[in-house]
Amino acid sequence: MRVSAWLSVVVVATLAATFPSGPTTAQPTASKNADGPPRTIIVLDASGSMLAPVGGRPKIAIAREALGDLLKGWDPKVEVGLMAYGHRRKNDCSDIELLVPAGRLDVTRVMTVVGGIQPKGMTPLSEAVRQAAQSLRFTEQSATVILISDGIETCKADPCAVGAELKKLGVDFRTHVIGFNVQRQDEGGLRCLARATGGTYFSAKDAAALHEALTQAGRAAAAPTPPPVPARPAPNPALPKATLTAPASVTAGSALSVAWTGPNAKGDYIAFVAPGTEGDSGNMTETAAGNPAPLRAPDKPGRYDVVYGNAAGKALARQPIDVTPALATLEAVETITIGGTVDVGWTGPNGPGDFITVVPPAADKSAYRDYADTRNGSPAKVRVPDKADTYEIRYVTGETNQILARRTVVAAPAQVELQAVESAPAGSRIKVVWTGPNNAGDFITLVKPDAARSEYTDYFNTRDASPDGQTLRLPDQPGTYELRYVTGQSNEVLARHRIVATTTRATIEAAANGPAGAHIKVKWTGPNGDGDFITVVKPDEPKSAYGTYFNTRDADPDEQTLKLPGQPGSYELRYVTGQSNEVVARRPITVTAVTATLAAPASAPTGARIRVTWTGPNNEGDFITVVRPDAEKSAYTEYFNTNGTEPEDGKLVLPADPGAYELRYVTSDSEVLARRPIVVK
């Protein structure tokens, strides 16, 4: 049997994404690629819900542990990479990053990256799956997705449609889905995603179940797809009998129970469908979930059928049901300071993905800025924009963006003031005192007066600092700058204060010359700013160049030394600022040549221990060794350091192989100062 090479994508997620629509008619034309090893991408969910506890531990900790166990037993023939989303920004469905490209597994590297990821933001599951599949060329080669989700899709995407589209565009595409601590009535979209692509759904309620589900899914991803079984004519038996008992109507987005009778075979399900149609949808539950079956109503009002379907998508029973519009209410203050958080009391269906947001009154129904999921309870906490204006609080359904309630709120201007000196030396630190709203993400920085509002240099967050005194470092280039108070949402500049950075003064004192490789004493004066350093380089080298150096802030001007280069010539000592490598002081210095001599027997037996005497600079790191005459100048075998060794105490053990060798005196910069031939008998 010919087995094609295949790819797999592992996704650790809380299902939430914005999934742009793709082509729906074009079919992949490339054939399967039979070359190369199987490949996997693990996409780790770092959305805020992964901080929720299961069994007293955060979900993210359980997922890290399960992922580590999975990788320890990973098939070495399968290449693996790592993708994450929601780990850098809050409230951003585009926060997706490929952290480790697919390649040979390095467990330590992958788990180090995983350990540094902290849940913060949204869960753009659909777009993450799309990007992971595209990075592995799923339209050209076989691909498997393993998805771990702790909830439902909340970034305006349909898991069923995602699965269908990827299955249509991909070559032998599958999705295995693991629902981690997901409520039964919310599993419909996850099961549908797996079903649409021919994959398997695993339900994991706790840490042990997650470990087992990951193990099974990993094995499935590492196994080649079996060849299709040729279709055979088969009789068309009568369908089994089934019945349904459901309410005649239900509020959009609400939970309900449906009693049923039927075969309860593997893959049988209860689902909402369009009247007269078959198949399943994102609002479905398998009969294995129990009787009555927990179900979630669509959030779009209208006439539907509830069906009992089998694994082949055939409806064994159906009952019409009306989904009525959901009603919601909102309560909040009428005004709040720009960028502040407003508490919004609400009532509503609390359907999957329902949220409260604040937007301009004319915004489209799908628009949102900061928001709060209704599943987190009432009151909801949302931030108003950081630009003074009139806005609208909205209750929006998660599936179709229906606006169920609106309430006006005014974002009022904030009183902001900055106090600091009017001038200070470039690179020095200045004290800043301020008043302001101190909303999350607000910061104070120093920039050029004409800089864009999104620019910043040294800064501090106002919420984390003391208004009685916080310091900032001035740029190390003299000129006119301004302090700015900047909001964290959209970089609105709420206050400015002009300040002049005056020319920085610095001096360097040192000898006019010194032997190559020697340490010389250096004294200096200067601002000693963060990262400032003194180095020795050629006079014509750029300001960013450096050789040996020391940081001025950490050094003692009365005791500090600097090692000179190993090559003789003209150099200069430089005082360089840490921000932009401005050279604020220079001093010329001449590095003089150094010599060395060696004395030892002309020949000796293999493995003999011989005495070597020498003269030389004896700088730190200088050594004497024995090597072949044609060896690189940095080569060495047996050696001893000349610094700290008396010339009459120098001993070397000769090589075990006979032949012509040479003794060498080598500096710490790998310069050979002396050579002496020796024959090893």
mmCIF file of N, CA and C in Angstrom, residues 160-221:
data_model
loop_
_atom_site.group_PDB
_atom_site.id
_atom_site.type_symbol
_atom_site.label_atom_id
_atom_site.label_comp_id
_atom_site.label_asym_id
_atom_site.label_seq_id
_atom_site.Cartn_x
_atom_site.Cartn_y
_atom_site.Cartn_z
ATOM 1 N N CYS A 160 -18.713 24.827 12.161
ATOM 2 C CA CYS A 160 -19.178 23.918 11.107
ATOM 3 C C CYS A 160 -18.727 24.413 9.735
ATOM 4 N N ALA A 161 -18.903 25.715 9.489
ATOM 5 C CA ALA A 161 -18.499 26.274 8.196
ATOM 6 C C ALA A 161 -16.987 26.208 8.024
ATOM 7 N N VAL A 162 -16.245 26.431 9.117
ATOM 8 C CA VAL A 162 -14.786 26.344 9.056
ATOM 9 C C VAL A 162 -14.366 24.945 8.636
ATOM 10 N N GLY A 163 -14.944 23.937 9.314
ATOM 11 C CA GLY A 163 -14.588 22.563 8.986
ATOM 12 C C GLY A 163 -14.925 22.214 7.555
ATOM 13 N N ALA A 164 -16.110 22.631 7.111
ATOM 14 C CA ALA A 164 -16.523 22.313 5.744
ATOM 15 C C ALA A 164 -15.608 22.976 4.725
ATOM 16 N N GLU A 165 -15.236 24.228 4.973
ATOM 17 C CA GLU A 165 -14.391 24.939 4.013
ATOM 18 C C GLU A 165 -12.997 24.328 3.948
ATOM 19 N N LEU A 166 -12.397 24.060 5.112
ATOM 20 C CA LEU A 166 -11.066 23.471 5.113
ATOM 21 C C LEU A 166 -11.075 22.072 4.512
ATOM 22 N N LYS A 167 -12.127 21.306 4.785
ATOM 23 C CA LYS A 167 -12.231 19.965 4.198
ATOM 24 C C LYS A 167 -12.317 20.052 2.686
ATOM 25 N N LYS A 168 -13.043 21.051 2.196
ATOM 26 C CA LYS A 168 -13.209 21.199 0.750
ATOM 27 C C LYS A 168 -11.920 21.638 0.084
ATOM 28 N N LEU A 169 -11.187 22.548 0.722
ATOM 29 C CA LEU A 169 -9.972 23.078 0.119
ATOM 30 C C LEU A 169 -8.767 22.173 0.336
ATOM 31 N N GLY A 170 -8.785 21.378 1.411
ATOM 32 C CA GLY A 170 -7.602 20.611 1.775
ATOM 33 C C GLY A 170 -7.508 19.289 1.044
ATOM 34 N N VAL A 171 -6.328 18.697 1.179
ATOM 35 C CA VAL A 171 -6.077 17.357 0.658
ATOM 36 C C VAL A 171 -6.105 16.403 1.846
ATOM 37 N N ASP A 172 -7.156 15.587 1.927
ATOM 38 C CA ASP A 172 -7.274 14.614 3.010
ATOM 39 C C ASP A 172 -7.167 15.301 4.367
ATOM 40 N N PHE A 173 -8.026 16.288 4.613
ATOM 41 C CA PHE A 173 -7.970 17.095 5.828
ATOM 42 C C PHE A 173 -8.886 16.504 6.897
ATOM 43 N N ARG A 174 -8.346 16.407 8.141
ATOM 44 C CA ARG A 174 -9.136 15.910 9.274
ATOM 45 C C ARG A 174 -8.977 16.826 10.475
ATOM 46 N N THR A 175 -9.992 16.847 11.333
ATOM 47 C CA THR A 175 -9.905 17.585 12.590
ATOM 48 C C THR A 175 -10.404 16.697 13.716
ATOM 49 N N HIS A 176 -9.522 16.398 14.681
ATOM 50 C CA HIS A 176 -9.932 15.733 15.919
ATOM 51 C C HIS A 176 -10.082 16.815 16.978
ATOM 52 N N VAL A 177 -11.179 16.799 17.699
ATOM 53 C CA VAL A 177 -11.495 17.874 18.642
ATOM 54 C C VAL A 177 -11.581 17.317 20.051
ATOM 55 N N ILE A 178 -10.914 17.998 21.000
ATOM 56 C CA ILE A 178 -10.992 17.649 22.419
ATOM 57 C C ILE A 178 -11.707 18.789 23.141
ATOM 58 N N GLY A 179 -12.861 18.501 23.698
ATOM 59 C CA GLY A 179 -13.590 19.488 24.483
ATOM 60 C C GLY A 179 -13.155 19.393 25.935
ATOM 61 N N PHE A 180 -12.457 20.409 26.455
ATOM 62 C CA PHE A 180 -11.899 20.383 27.800
ATOM 63 C C PHE A 180 -12.818 21.124 28.758
ATOM 64 N N ASN A 181 -13.529 20.347 29.591
ATOM 65 C CA ASN A 181 -14.415 20.921 30.599
ATOM 66 C C ASN A 181 -15.491 21.799 29.948
ATOM 67 N N VAL A 182 -16.080 21.307 28.874
ATOM 68 C CA VAL A 182 -17.106 22.034 28.126
ATOM 69 C C VAL A 182 -18.487 21.526 28.541
ATOM 70 N N GLN A 183 -19.431 22.443 28.740
ATOM 71 C CA GLN A 183 -20.795 22.034 29.068
ATOM 72 C C GLN A 183 -21.426 21.304 27.890
ATOM 73 N N ARG A 184 -22.256 20.332 28.206
ATOM 74 C CA ARG A 184 -22.845 19.489 27.163
ATOM 75 C C ARG A 184 -23.569 20.303 26.098
ATOM 76 N N GLN A 185 -24.355 21.295 26.531
ATOM 77 C CA GLN A 185 -25.142 22.045 25.562
ATOM 78 C C GLN A 185 -24.278 22.933 24.674
ATOM 79 N N ASP A 186 -22.982 23.088 25.046
ATOM 80 C CA ASP A 186 -22.091 23.925 24.247
ATOM 81 C C ASP A 186 -21.130 23.113 23.390
ATOM 82 N N GLU A 187 -21.299 21.782 23.385
ATOM 83 C CA GLU A 187 -20.390 20.945 22.610
ATOM 84 C C GLU A 187 -20.766 20.846 21.144
ATOM 85 N N GLY A 188 -21.952 21.373 20.785
ATOM 86 C CA GLY A 188 -22.445 21.168 19.429
ATOM 87 C C GLY A 188 -21.488 21.630 18.350
ATOM 88 N N GLY A 189 -20.989 22.863 18.461
ATOM 89 C CA GLY A 189 -20.087 23.380 17.443
ATOM 90 C C GLY A 189 -18.810 22.583 17.348
ATOM 91 N N LEU A 190 -18.305 22.097 18.492
ATOM 92 C CA LEU A 190 -17.070 21.314 18.490
ATOM 93 C C LEU A 190 -17.289 19.967 17.815
ATOM 94 N N ARG A 191 -18.385 19.311 18.174
ATOM 95 C CA ARG A 191 -18.691 18.030 17.541
ATOM 96 C C ARG A 191 -18.915 18.198 16.039
ATOM 97 N N CYS A 192 -19.579 19.290 15.680
ATOM 98 C CA CYS A 192 -19.850 19.526 14.266
ATOM 99 C C CYS A 192 -18.559 19.749 13.493
ATOM 100 N N LEU A 193 -17.612 20.462 14.092
ATOM 101 C CA LEU A 193 -16.328 20.696 13.444
ATOM 102 C C LEU A 193 -15.616 19.376 13.176
ATOM 103 N N ALA A 194 -15.619 18.482 14.178
ATOM 104 C CA ALA A 194 -14.981 17.182 13.974
ATOM 105 C C ALA A 194 -15.727 16.371 12.919
ATOM 106 N N ARG A 195 -17.057 16.361 13.020
ATOM 107 C CA ARG A 195 -17.852 15.560 12.085
ATOM 108 C C ARG A 195 -17.677 16.052 10.653
ATOM 109 N N ALA A 196 -17.624 17.371 10.464
ATOM 110 C CA ALA A 196 -17.544 17.925 9.112
ATOM 111 C C ALA A 196 -16.261 17.534 8.400
ATOM 112 N N THR A 197 -15.212 17.218 9.152
ATOM 113 C CA THR A 197 -13.929 16.890 8.532
ATOM 114 C C THR A 197 -13.570 15.411 8.645
ATOM 115 N N GLY A 198 -14.490 14.595 9.154
ATOM 116 C CA GLY A 198 -14.199 13.174 9.292
ATOM 117 C C GLY A 198 -13.338 12.850 10.492
ATOM 118 N N GLY A 199 -13.253 13.781 11.462
ATOM 119 C CA GLY A 199 -12.433 13.548 12.638
ATOM 120 C C GLY A 199 -13.233 12.990 13.794
ATOM 121 N N THR A 200 -12.608 12.953 14.980
ATOM 122 C CA THR A 200 -13.204 12.379 16.183
ATOM 123 C C THR A 200 -13.309 13.452 17.253
ATOM 124 N N TYR A 201 -14.387 13.411 18.021
ATOM 125 C CA TYR A 201 -14.554 14.327 19.137
ATOM 126 C C TYR A 201 -14.275 13.586 20.442
ATOM 127 N N PHE A 202 -13.431 14.188 21.316
ATOM 128 C CA PHE A 202 -13.122 13.640 22.633
ATOM 129 C C PHE A 202 -13.624 14.617 23.692
ATOM 130 N N SER A 203 -14.305 14.091 24.710
ATOM 131 C CA SER A 203 -14.775 14.928 25.811
ATOM 132 C C SER A 203 -13.873 14.701 27.012
ATOM 133 N N ALA A 204 -13.219 15.762 27.496
ATOM 134 C CA ALA A 204 -12.289 15.666 28.630
ATOM 135 C C ALA A 204 -12.781 16.591 29.734
ATOM 136 N N LYS A 205 -13.233 16.014 30.830
ATOM 137 C CA LYS A 205 -13.793 16.814 31.914
ATOM 138 C C LYS A 205 -12.755 17.240 32.936
ATOM 139 N N ASP A 206 -11.614 16.536 33.013
ATOM 140 C CA ASP A 206 -10.611 16.858 34.023
ATOM 141 C C ASP A 206 -9.221 16.616 33.464
ATOM 142 N N ALA A 207 -8.206 16.763 34.320
ATOM 143 C CA ALA A 207 -6.822 16.661 33.873
ATOM 144 C C ALA A 207 -6.510 15.273 33.330
ATOM 145 N N ALA A 208 -6.955 14.219 34.032
ATOM 146 C CA ALA A 208 -6.656 12.859 33.587
ATOM 147 C C ALA A 208 -7.278 12.586 32.220
ATOM 148 N N ALA A 209 -8.522 13.035 32.041
ATOM 149 C CA ALA A 209 -9.186 12.823 30.759
ATOM 150 C C ALA A 209 -8.500 13.603 29.644
ATOM 151 N N LEU A 210 -7.989 14.806 29.968
ATOM 152 C CA LEU A 210 -7.281 15.585 28.955
ATOM 153 C C LEU A 210 -5.999 14.875 28.526
ATOM 154 N N HIS A 211 -5.252 14.320 29.499
ATOM 155 C CA HIS A 211 -4.037 13.576 29.166
ATOM 156 C C HIS A 211 -4.367 12.415 28.224
ATOM 157 N N GLU A 212 -5.412 11.656 28.556
ATOM 158 C CA GLU A 212 -5.773 10.499 27.742
ATOM 159 C C GLU A 212 -6.245 10.921 26.358
ATOM 160 N N ALA A 213 -7.074 11.981 26.299
ATOM 161 C CA ALA A 213 -7.570 12.444 25.002
ATOM 162 C C ALA A 213 -6.424 12.933 24.120
ATOM 163 N N LEU A 214 -5.477 13.665 24.712
ATOM 164 C CA LEU A 214 -4.327 14.130 23.939
ATOM 165 C C LEU A 214 -3.508 12.958 23.413
ATOM 166 N N THR A 215 -3.350 11.927 24.250
ATOM 167 C CA THR A 215 -2.594 10.749 23.816
ATOM 168 C C THR A 215 -3.265 10.096 22.611
ATOM 169 N N GLN A 216 -4.584 9.908 22.689
ATOM 170 C CA GLN A 216 -5.300 9.284 21.580
ATOM 171 C C GLN A 216 -5.256 10.160 20.330
ATOM 172 N N ALA A 217 -5.444 11.455 20.514
ATOM 173 C CA ALA A 217 -5.413 12.347 19.365
ATOM 174 C C ALA A 217 -4.021 12.397 18.746
ATOM 175 N N GLY A 218 -2.968 12.365 19.602
ATOM 176 C CA GLY A 218 -1.614 12.354 19.083
ATOM 177 C C GLY A 218 -1.330 11.115 18.271
ATOM 178 N N ARG A 219 -1.825 9.974 18.745
ATOM 179 C CA ARG A 219 -1.646 8.743 17.965
ATOM 180 C C ARG A 219 -2.364 8.831 16.628
ATOM 181 N N ALA A 220 -3.549 9.415 16.653
ATOM 182 C CA ALA A 220 -4.298 9.556 15.400
ATOM 183 C C ALA A 220 -3.572 10.472 14.426
ATOM 184 N N ALA A 221 -2.951 11.538 14.966
ATOM 185 C CA ALA A 221 -2.231 12.457 14.095
ATOM 186 C C ALA A 221 -0.986 11.825 13.505
#
